[in-house]
PDB file of C-alpha atoms in Angstrom:
ATOM      1  CA  MET C   1      -0.085  -0.023   0.006  1.00  0.00           C
ATOM      2  CA  ASP C   2       1.213   3.422  -0.947  1.00  0.00           C
ATOM      3  CA  THR C   3       0.739   6.508   1.334  1.00  0.00           C
ATOM      4  CA  ILE C   4      -2.545   7.546  -0.298  1.00  0.00           C
ATOM      5  CA  GLU C   5      -4.008   3.926  -0.016  1.00  0.00           C
ATOM      6  CA  LEU C   6      -2.923   3.956   3.727  1.00  0.00           C
ATOM      7  CA  ILE C   7      -4.522   7.339   4.229  1.00  0.00           C
ATOM      8  CA  ASN C   8      -7.772   6.151   2.689  1.00  0.00           C
ATOM      9  CA  TYR C   9      -7.744   2.954   4.636  1.00  0.00           C
ATOM     10  CA  ILE C  10      -7.359   4.821   7.885  1.00  0.00           C
ATOM     11  CA  LYS C  11      -9.957   7.507   6.886  1.00  0.00           C
ATOM     12  CA  ASN C  12     -12.583   4.862   6.018  1.00  0.00           C
ATOM     13  CA  ALA C  13     -11.869   2.444   8.936  1.00  0.00           C
ATOM     14  CA  LYS C  14     -14.450   2.103  11.645  1.00  0.00           C
ATOM     15  CA  LYS C  15     -13.289   3.278  15.068  1.00  0.00           C
ATOM     16  CA  THR C  16     -13.223   0.319  17.542  1.00  0.00           C
ATOM     17  CA  THR C  17     -12.752  -0.105  21.280  1.00  0.00           C
ATOM     18  CA  PHE C  18     -12.019  -3.816  21.578  1.00  0.00           C
ATOM     19  CA  THR C  19     -13.163  -5.147  24.949  1.00  0.00           C
ATOM     20  CA  VAL C  20     -13.135  -8.311  26.969  1.00  0.00           C
ATOM     21  CA  ALA C  21     -15.701  -8.483  29.753  1.00  0.00           C
ATOM     22  CA  TYR C  22     -15.511 -11.066  32.582  1.00  0.00           C
ATOM     23  CA  ILE C  23     -18.979 -11.272  34.317  1.00  0.00           C
ATOM     24  CA  ASN C  24     -19.889 -12.938  37.430  1.00  0.00           C
ATOM     25  CA  GLY C  25     -23.577 -13.616  37.247  1.00  0.00           C
ATOM     26  CA  LYS C  26     -26.277 -15.158  35.087  1.00  0.00           C
ATOM     27  CA  ILE C  27     -27.062 -13.221  31.924  1.00  0.00           C
ATOM     28  CA  ASP C  28     -29.240 -13.956  28.910  1.00  0.00           C
ATOM     29  CA  TYR C  29     -26.259 -14.936  26.762  1.00  0.00           C
ATOM     30  CA  LYS C  30     -28.395 -16.577  24.125  1.00  0.00           C
ATOM     31  CA  LYS C  31     -29.323 -13.023  22.953  1.00  0.00           C
ATOM     32  CA  CYS C  32     -25.781 -12.094  22.615  1.00  0.00           C
ATOM     33  CA  LYS C  33     -24.741 -11.153  19.020  1.00  0.00           C
ATOM     34  CA  ILE C  34     -20.935 -11.020  19.911  1.00  0.00           C
ATOM     35  CA  LYS C  35     -18.525 -13.723  20.732  1.00  0.00           C
ATOM     36  CA  PHE C  36     -19.014 -15.185  24.236  1.00  0.00           C
ATOM     37  CA  PHE C  37     -17.986 -18.171  26.422  1.00  0.00           C
ATOM     38  CA  ASN C  38     -20.260 -19.315  29.320  1.00  0.00           C
ATOM     39  CA  SER C  39     -19.783 -21.696  32.287  1.00  0.00           C
ATOM     40  CA  ASN C  40     -22.197 -21.667  35.152  1.00  0.00           C
ATOM     41  CA  ASP C  41     -22.167 -18.139  36.595  1.00  0.00           C
ATOM     42  CA  LEU C  42     -19.059 -16.982  34.537  1.00  0.00           C
ATOM     43  CA  THR C  43     -19.377 -15.424  31.147  1.00  0.00           C
ATOM     44  CA  ILE C  44     -16.767 -13.893  28.982  1.00  0.00           C
ATOM     45  CA  LEU C  45     -17.822 -11.481  26.322  1.00  0.00           C
ATOM     46  CA  ILE C  46     -15.450 -10.431  23.519  1.00  0.00           C
ATOM     47  CA  GLY C  47     -16.259  -7.558  21.196  1.00  0.00           C
ATOM     48  CA  GLU C  48     -17.060  -3.876  20.858  1.00  0.00           C
ATOM     49  CA  TYR C  49     -17.227  -1.883  24.047  1.00  0.00           C
ATOM     50  CA  ASP C  50     -20.757  -0.269  23.310  1.00  0.00           C
ATOM     51  CA  GLU C  51     -22.260  -3.734  22.682  1.00  0.00           C
ATOM     52  CA  ILE C  52     -20.850  -5.222  25.794  1.00  0.00           C
ATOM     53  CA  ILE C  53     -21.977  -2.328  27.964  1.00  0.00           C
ATOM     54  CA  LYS C  54     -25.466  -2.558  26.572  1.00  0.00           C
ATOM     55  CA  ILE C  55     -25.654  -6.335  27.514  1.00  0.00           C
ATOM     56  CA  ILE C  56     -24.285  -5.574  31.049  1.00  0.00           C
ATOM     57  CA  ARG C  57     -26.958  -2.774  31.544  1.00  0.00           C
ATOM     58  CA  GLU C  58     -29.705  -5.159  30.286  1.00  0.00           C
ATOM     59  CA  ASN C  59     -28.688  -7.879  32.782  1.00  0.00           C
ATOM     60  CA  LYS C  60     -27.551  -5.596  35.687  1.00  0.00           C
ATOM     61  CA  GLU C  61     -29.968  -7.162  38.212  1.00  0.00           C
ATOM     62  CA  LYS C  62     -28.432 -10.551  37.535  1.00  0.00           C
ATOM     63  CA  ILE C  63     -24.761  -9.476  37.607  1.00  0.00           C
ATOM     64  CA  LEU C  64     -22.746  -9.697  40.928  1.00  0.00           C
ATOM     65  CA  ASP C  65     -19.651  -8.060  39.530  1.00  0.00           C
ATOM     66  CA  TYR C  66     -17.699  -7.614  36.279  1.00  0.00           C
ATOM     67  CA  TYR C  67     -14.345  -6.595  34.958  1.00  0.00           C
ATOM     68  CA  LEU C  68     -13.598  -4.924  31.710  1.00  0.00           C
ATOM     69  CA  ASP C  69     -10.324  -5.438  29.841  1.00  0.00           C
ATOM     70  CA  ILE C  70      -9.884  -2.619  27.269  1.00  0.00           C
ATOM     71  CA  ASP C  71      -6.667  -2.454  25.277  1.00  0.00           C
ATOM     72  CA  ARG C  72      -7.459   0.444  22.944  1.00  0.00           C
ATOM     73  CA  ARG C  73      -9.961   3.346  22.483  1.00  0.00           C
ATOM     74  CA  ASN C  74     -11.430   4.406  19.239  1.00  0.00           C
ATOM     75  CA  SER C  75      -8.669   2.689  17.339  1.00  0.00           C
ATOM     76  CA  LYS C  76      -8.809   2.669  13.504  1.00  0.00           C
ATOM     77  CA  VAL C  77      -5.986   0.153  12.797  1.00  0.00           C
ATOM     78  CA  PRO C  78      -6.182  -3.311  14.202  1.00  0.00           C
ATOM     79  CA  LEU C  79      -3.124  -5.326  15.245  1.00  0.00           C
ATOM     80  CA  LEU C  80      -1.490  -7.725  12.879  1.00  0.00           C
ATOM     81  CA  ASN C  81      -2.816 -11.291  12.847  1.00  0.00           C
ATOM     82  CA  TYR C  82       0.252 -13.453  13.767  1.00  0.00           C
ATOM     83  CA  GLU C  83      -1.341 -16.866  12.665  1.00  0.00           C
ATOM     84  CA  ASN C  84       0.478 -17.190   9.378  1.00  0.00           C
ATOM     85  CA  ILE C  85       3.623 -15.254  10.345  1.00  0.00           C
ATOM     86  CA  ASN C  86       6.747 -17.390  10.074  1.00  0.00           C
ATOM     87  CA  ALA C  87       8.875 -15.240  12.443  1.00  0.00           C
ATOM     88  CA  ARG C  88       9.740 -14.990  16.150  1.00  0.00           C
ATOM     89  CA  ILE C  89       7.654 -12.266  17.868  1.00  0.00           C
ATOM     90  CA  GLU C  90       8.308 -11.826  21.577  1.00  0.00           C
ATOM     91  CA  PRO C  91       5.649 -10.665  24.155  1.00  0.00           C
ATOM     92  CA  GLY C  92       5.000  -6.944  24.272  1.00  0.00           C
ATOM     93  CA  ALA C  93       5.749  -6.144  20.689  1.00  0.00           C
ATOM     94  CA  ILE C  94       3.013  -4.007  19.030  1.00  0.00           C
ATOM     95  CA  ILE C  95       2.645  -4.654  15.359  1.00  0.00           C
ATOM     96  CA  ARG C  96      -0.194  -3.005  13.443  1.00  0.00           C
ATOM     97  CA  ASP C  97      -2.129  -4.297  10.451  1.00  0.00           C
ATOM     98  CA  HIS C  98      -0.680  -4.207   6.866  1.00  0.00           C
ATOM     99  CA  VAL C  99       2.888  -4.864   8.093  1.00  0.00           C
ATOM    100  CA  GLU C 100       4.937  -7.384   6.148  1.00  0.00           C
ATOM    101  CA  ILE C 101       7.327  -9.621   8.177  1.00  0.00           C
ATOM    102  CA  GLY C 102       9.749 -11.915   6.385  1.00  0.00           C
ATOM    103  CA  ASP C 103      10.605 -15.482   7.341  1.00  0.00           C
ATOM    104  CA  ASN C 104      12.637 -16.002  10.473  1.00  0.00           C
ATOM    105  CA  ALA C 105      12.638 -12.311  11.472  1.00  0.00           C
ATOM    106  CA  ILE C 106      12.823 -11.495  15.093  1.00  0.00           C
ATOM    107  CA  ILE C 107      10.739  -8.851  16.766  1.00  0.00           C
ATOM    108  CA  MET C 108      11.795  -8.222  20.324  1.00  0.00           C
ATOM    109  CA  MET C 109       9.953  -7.039  23.415  1.00  0.00           C
ATOM    110  CA  GLY C 110       8.589  -3.562  23.268  1.00  0.00           C
ATOM    111  CA  ALA C 111       9.273  -3.072  19.584  1.00  0.00           C
ATOM    112  CA  VAL C 112       6.587  -0.833  17.732  1.00  0.00           C
ATOM    113  CA  ILE C 113       6.006  -1.381  13.994  1.00  0.00           C
ATOM    114  CA  ASN C 114       3.502   0.866  12.355  1.00  0.00           C
ATOM    115  CA  ILE C 115       1.077   0.266   9.441  1.00  0.00           C
ATOM    116  CA  GLY C 116       2.584  -0.374   6.072  1.00  0.00           C
ATOM    117  CA  ALA C 117       6.128  -1.215   7.187  1.00  0.00           C
ATOM    118  CA  LYS C 118       8.160  -4.013   5.697  1.00  0.00           C
ATOM    119  CA  ILE C 119      10.509  -6.114   7.621  1.00  0.00           C
ATOM    120  CA  GLY C 120      12.851  -8.389   5.544  1.00  0.00           C
ATOM    121  CA  ARG C 121      13.567 -12.030   6.398  1.00  0.00           C
ATOM    122  CA  GLU C 122      16.008 -12.826   9.195  1.00  0.00           C
ATOM    123  CA  THR C 123      16.113  -9.160  10.333  1.00  0.00           C
ATOM    124  CA  MET C 124      15.993  -8.487  14.022  1.00  0.00           C
ATOM    125  CA  ILE C 125      14.001  -5.448  15.423  1.00  0.00           C
ATOM    126  CA  ASP C 126      15.557  -5.141  18.915  1.00  0.00           C
ATOM    127  CA  MET C 127      13.812  -4.066  22.126  1.00  0.00           C
ATOM    128  CA  ASN C 128      11.831  -0.843  22.084  1.00  0.00           C
ATOM    129  CA  ALA C 129      12.815   0.083  18.609  1.00  0.00           C
ATOM    130  CA  VAL C 130      10.180   2.067  16.727  1.00  0.00           C
ATOM    131  CA  ILE C 131       9.592   1.344  12.926  1.00  0.00           C
ATOM    132  CA  GLY C 132       7.471   4.059  11.437  1.00  0.00           C
ATOM    133  CA  GLY C 133       4.741   3.690   8.817  1.00  0.00           C
ATOM    134  CA  ARG C 134       5.907   2.555   5.391  1.00  0.00           C
ATOM    135  CA  ALA C 135       9.526   2.092   6.461  1.00  0.00           C
ATOM    136  CA  GLU C 136      11.265  -0.641   4.532  1.00  0.00           C
ATOM    137  CA  ILE C 137      13.949  -2.735   6.108  1.00  0.00           C
ATOM    138  CA  GLY C 138      15.891  -5.352   4.187  1.00  0.00           C
ATOM    139  CA  VAL C 139      17.126  -8.852   4.677  1.00  0.00           C
ATOM    140  CA  ARG C 140      19.426  -9.838   7.588  1.00  0.00           C
ATOM    141  CA  CYS C 141      19.543  -6.403   9.151  1.00  0.00           C
ATOM    142  CA  HIS C 142      19.809  -5.572  12.922  1.00  0.00           C
ATOM    143  CA  ILE C 143      17.977  -2.529  14.138  1.00  0.00           C
ATOM    144  CA  GLY C 144      19.322  -1.704  17.577  1.00  0.00           C
ATOM    145  CA  ALA C 145      17.345  -1.268  20.754  1.00  0.00           C
ATOM    146  CA  CYS C 146      15.463   2.108  21.158  1.00  0.00           C
ATOM    147  CA  SER C 147      16.167   3.209  17.523  1.00  0.00           C
ATOM    148  CA  VAL C 148      13.642   5.249  15.731  1.00  0.00           C
ATOM    149  CA  ILE C 149      13.134   4.633  11.996  1.00  0.00           C
ATOM    150  CA  ALA C 150      10.842   7.518  10.971  1.00  0.00           C
ATOM    151  CA  GLY C 151       7.466   6.927   9.406  1.00  0.00           C
ATOM    152  CA  VAL C 152       5.904   8.791   6.469  1.00  0.00           C
ATOM    153  CA  ILE C 153       2.152   8.497   6.354  1.00  0.00           C
ATOM    154  CA  GLU C 154       2.008  12.177   7.021  1.00  0.00           C
ATOM    155  CA  PRO C 155       3.100  14.278   5.160  1.00  0.00           C
ATOM    156  CA  ALA C 156       2.005  12.120   2.182  1.00  0.00           C
ATOM    157  CA  SER C 157       4.537  13.651  -0.209  1.00  0.00           C
ATOM    158  CA  LYS C 158       7.594  12.182   1.787  1.00  0.00           C
ATOM    159  CA  LEU C 159       9.369   9.040   0.671  1.00  0.00           C
ATOM    160  CA  PRO C 160       9.805   6.205   3.095  1.00  0.00           C
ATOM    161  CA  VAL C 161      13.020   5.241   4.922  1.00  0.00           C
ATOM    162  CA  VAL C 162      14.738   2.312   3.042  1.00  0.00           C
ATOM    163  CA  ILE C 163      17.341   0.353   4.917  1.00  0.00           C
ATOM    164  CA  GLU C 164      18.890  -2.135   2.394  1.00  0.00           C
ATOM    165  CA  ASP C 165      20.149  -5.571   3.197  1.00  0.00           C
ATOM    166  CA  ASP C 166      22.772  -6.644   5.723  1.00  0.00           C
ATOM    167  CA  CYS C 167      22.739  -3.216   7.591  1.00  0.00           C
ATOM    168  CA  PHE C 168      23.474  -2.817  11.224  1.00  0.00           C
ATOM    169  CA  ILE C 169      21.820   0.106  13.002  1.00  0.00           C
ATOM    170  CA  GLY C 170      23.293   0.918  16.423  1.00  0.00           C
ATOM    171  CA  ALA C 171      21.197   1.275  19.560  1.00  0.00           C
ATOM    172  CA  GLY C 172      19.404   4.691  19.994  1.00  0.00           C
ATOM    173  CA  SER C 173      19.856   5.824  16.475  1.00  0.00           C
ATOM    174  CA  VAL C 174      17.349   7.937  14.606  1.00  0.00           C
ATOM    175  CA  ILE C 175      16.898   7.672  10.853  1.00  0.00           C
ATOM    176  CA  LEU C 176      14.830  10.552   9.405  1.00  0.00           C
ATOM    177  CA  GLU C 177      12.194  10.478   6.710  1.00  0.00           C
ATOM    178  CA  GLY C 178      13.134   9.639   3.228  1.00  0.00           C
ATOM    179  CA  ILE C 179      16.725   8.337   4.122  1.00  0.00           C
ATOM    180  CA  ARG C 180      18.255   5.403   2.269  1.00  0.00           C
ATOM    181  CA  ILE C 181      20.858   3.357   4.125  1.00  0.00           C
ATOM    182  CA  GLY C 182      22.936   1.477   1.451  1.00  0.00           C
ATOM    183  CA  LYS C 183      23.493  -2.235   1.614  1.00  0.00           C
ATOM    184  CA  ASN C 184      26.061  -3.620   4.150  1.00  0.00           C
ATOM    185  CA  SER C 185      26.364  -0.295   6.104  1.00  0.00           C
ATOM    186  CA  VAL C 186      26.741   0.383   9.795  1.00  0.00           C
ATOM    187  CA  VAL C 187      25.190   3.322  11.704  1.00  0.00           C
ATOM    188  CA  GLY C 188      26.941   3.990  15.047  1.00  0.00           C
ATOM    189  CA  ALA C 189      24.930   3.902  18.261  1.00  0.00           C
ATOM    190  CA  GLY C 190      23.121   7.202  19.058  1.00  0.00           C
ATOM    191  CA  SER C 191      23.507   8.543  15.625  1.00  0.00           C
ATOM    192  CA  VAL C 192      21.000  10.906  13.832  1.00  0.00           C
ATOM    193  CA  VAL C 193      21.057  10.162  10.109  1.00  0.00           C
ATOM    194  CA  ILE C 194      19.821  13.148   7.954  1.00  0.00           C
ATOM    195  CA  ARG C 195      21.512  12.185   4.675  1.00  0.00           C
ATOM    196  CA  ASP C 196      21.678   9.014   2.587  1.00  0.00           C
ATOM    197  CA  VAL C 197      24.392   6.486   3.596  1.00  0.00           C
ATOM    198  CA  GLU C 198      26.458   4.865   0.786  1.00  0.00           C
ATOM    199  CA  PRO C 199      26.692   1.099   0.649  1.00  0.00           C
ATOM    200  CA  GLY C 200      29.462  -0.559   2.688  1.00  0.00           C
ATOM    201  CA  THR C 201      30.200   2.407   4.779  1.00  0.00           C
ATOM    202  CA  VAL C 202      30.302   3.408   8.547  1.00  0.00           C
ATOM    203  CA  VAL C 203      28.547   6.600   9.703  1.00  0.00           C
ATOM    204  CA  ALA C 204      28.234   8.026  13.272  1.00  0.00           C
ATOM    205  CA  GLY C 205      27.440  11.129  15.159  1.00  0.00           C
ATOM    206  CA  ASN C 206      24.720  13.822  15.287  1.00  0.00           C
ATOM    207  CA  PRO C 207      24.261  14.557  12.434  1.00  0.00           C
ATOM    208  CA  ALA C 208      25.874  11.288  11.162  1.00  0.00           C
ATOM    209  CA  LYS C 209      29.018  11.556   9.132  1.00  0.00           C
ATOM    210  CA  PHE C 210      31.074   9.278   7.125  1.00  0.00           C
ATOM    211  CA  ILE C 211      33.677   7.547   9.318  1.00  0.00           C
ATOM    212  CA  LYS C 212      35.232   4.903   7.091  1.00  0.00           C
ATOM    213  CA  THR C 213      34.420   1.992   4.775  1.00  0.00           C
ATOM    214  CA  LYS C 214      33.389  -1.214   6.448  1.00  0.00           C
ATOM    215  CA  SER C 215      36.394  -3.316   7.127  1.00  0.00           C
ATOM    216  CA  GLU C 216      36.591  -7.038   7.481  1.00  0.00           C
ATOM    217  CA  LEU C 217      37.086  -6.631  11.294  1.00  0.00           C
ATOM    218  CA  LEU C 218      33.895  -4.533  11.564  1.00  0.00           C
ATOM    219  CA  LYS C 219      32.039  -6.990   9.379  1.00  0.00           C
ATOM    220  CA  GLU C 220      32.831  -9.718  12.080  1.00  0.00           C
ATOM    221  CA  LYS C 221      31.750  -7.349  14.850  1.00  0.00           C
ATOM    222  CA  SER C 222      28.368  -6.778  13.109  1.00  0.00           C
ATOM    223  CA  ARG C 223      27.844 -10.318  11.970  1.00  0.00           C
ATOM    224  CA  ILE C 224      24.280 -11.587  12.142  1.00  0.00           C
ATOM    225  CA  VAL C 225      24.099 -14.620  14.496  1.00  0.00           C
ATOM    226  CA  ASP C 226      22.303 -17.365  12.550  1.00  0.00           C
ATOM    227  CA  GLU C 227      21.562 -19.347  15.781  1.00  0.00           C
ATOM    228  CA  LEU C 228      19.244 -16.610  16.990  1.00  0.00           C
ATOM    229  CA  ARG C 229      17.037 -17.121  14.006  1.00  0.00           C
TER     230      ARG C 229
END
């Protein structure tokens, strides 16, 4: 999906407040038009907040207590369905719909990947990294912890960030909108990248500047560990 398609998708999407209700008491669950599970006096309702609240109010005389688990409010973009994803996704990662994740990728705890992003096979998105909308990350990359890869859903005229194959982005780095990181490059930890990076080079600093070409020693230090995948 390009920027305009994503904007139209969000514009036309229905706002949802996904809710799970745990209810202690007998209710007329046969009239429920949403998903439910019932056993004796325990009923679990799963669906839209307004529909669940309506059921609770209609049955308030029969309900001893209830608890609502609400993980979003008026959201327009659902989370990605992991069922057919052939990757390792750790607890606490937040991945929105229309994200592409390649085989054997690793998404670590706390990572956030926004709508329209593409993650290549065998790439690791480390803890608390943020991958913005429409960002494209290649094969066998490592995006360091707490890095920010800028998204470009708004303004619509901006190009997405592109990180080509076999790149290593150091922890805490920031890659601004429209930047291309060339294949087999290294971005030093804590860098702010405001210009394109040539393939096979090392940049660092704020703003990031060319340091040197990538040596064999540095290639070994930034080598992807196959056993993790």
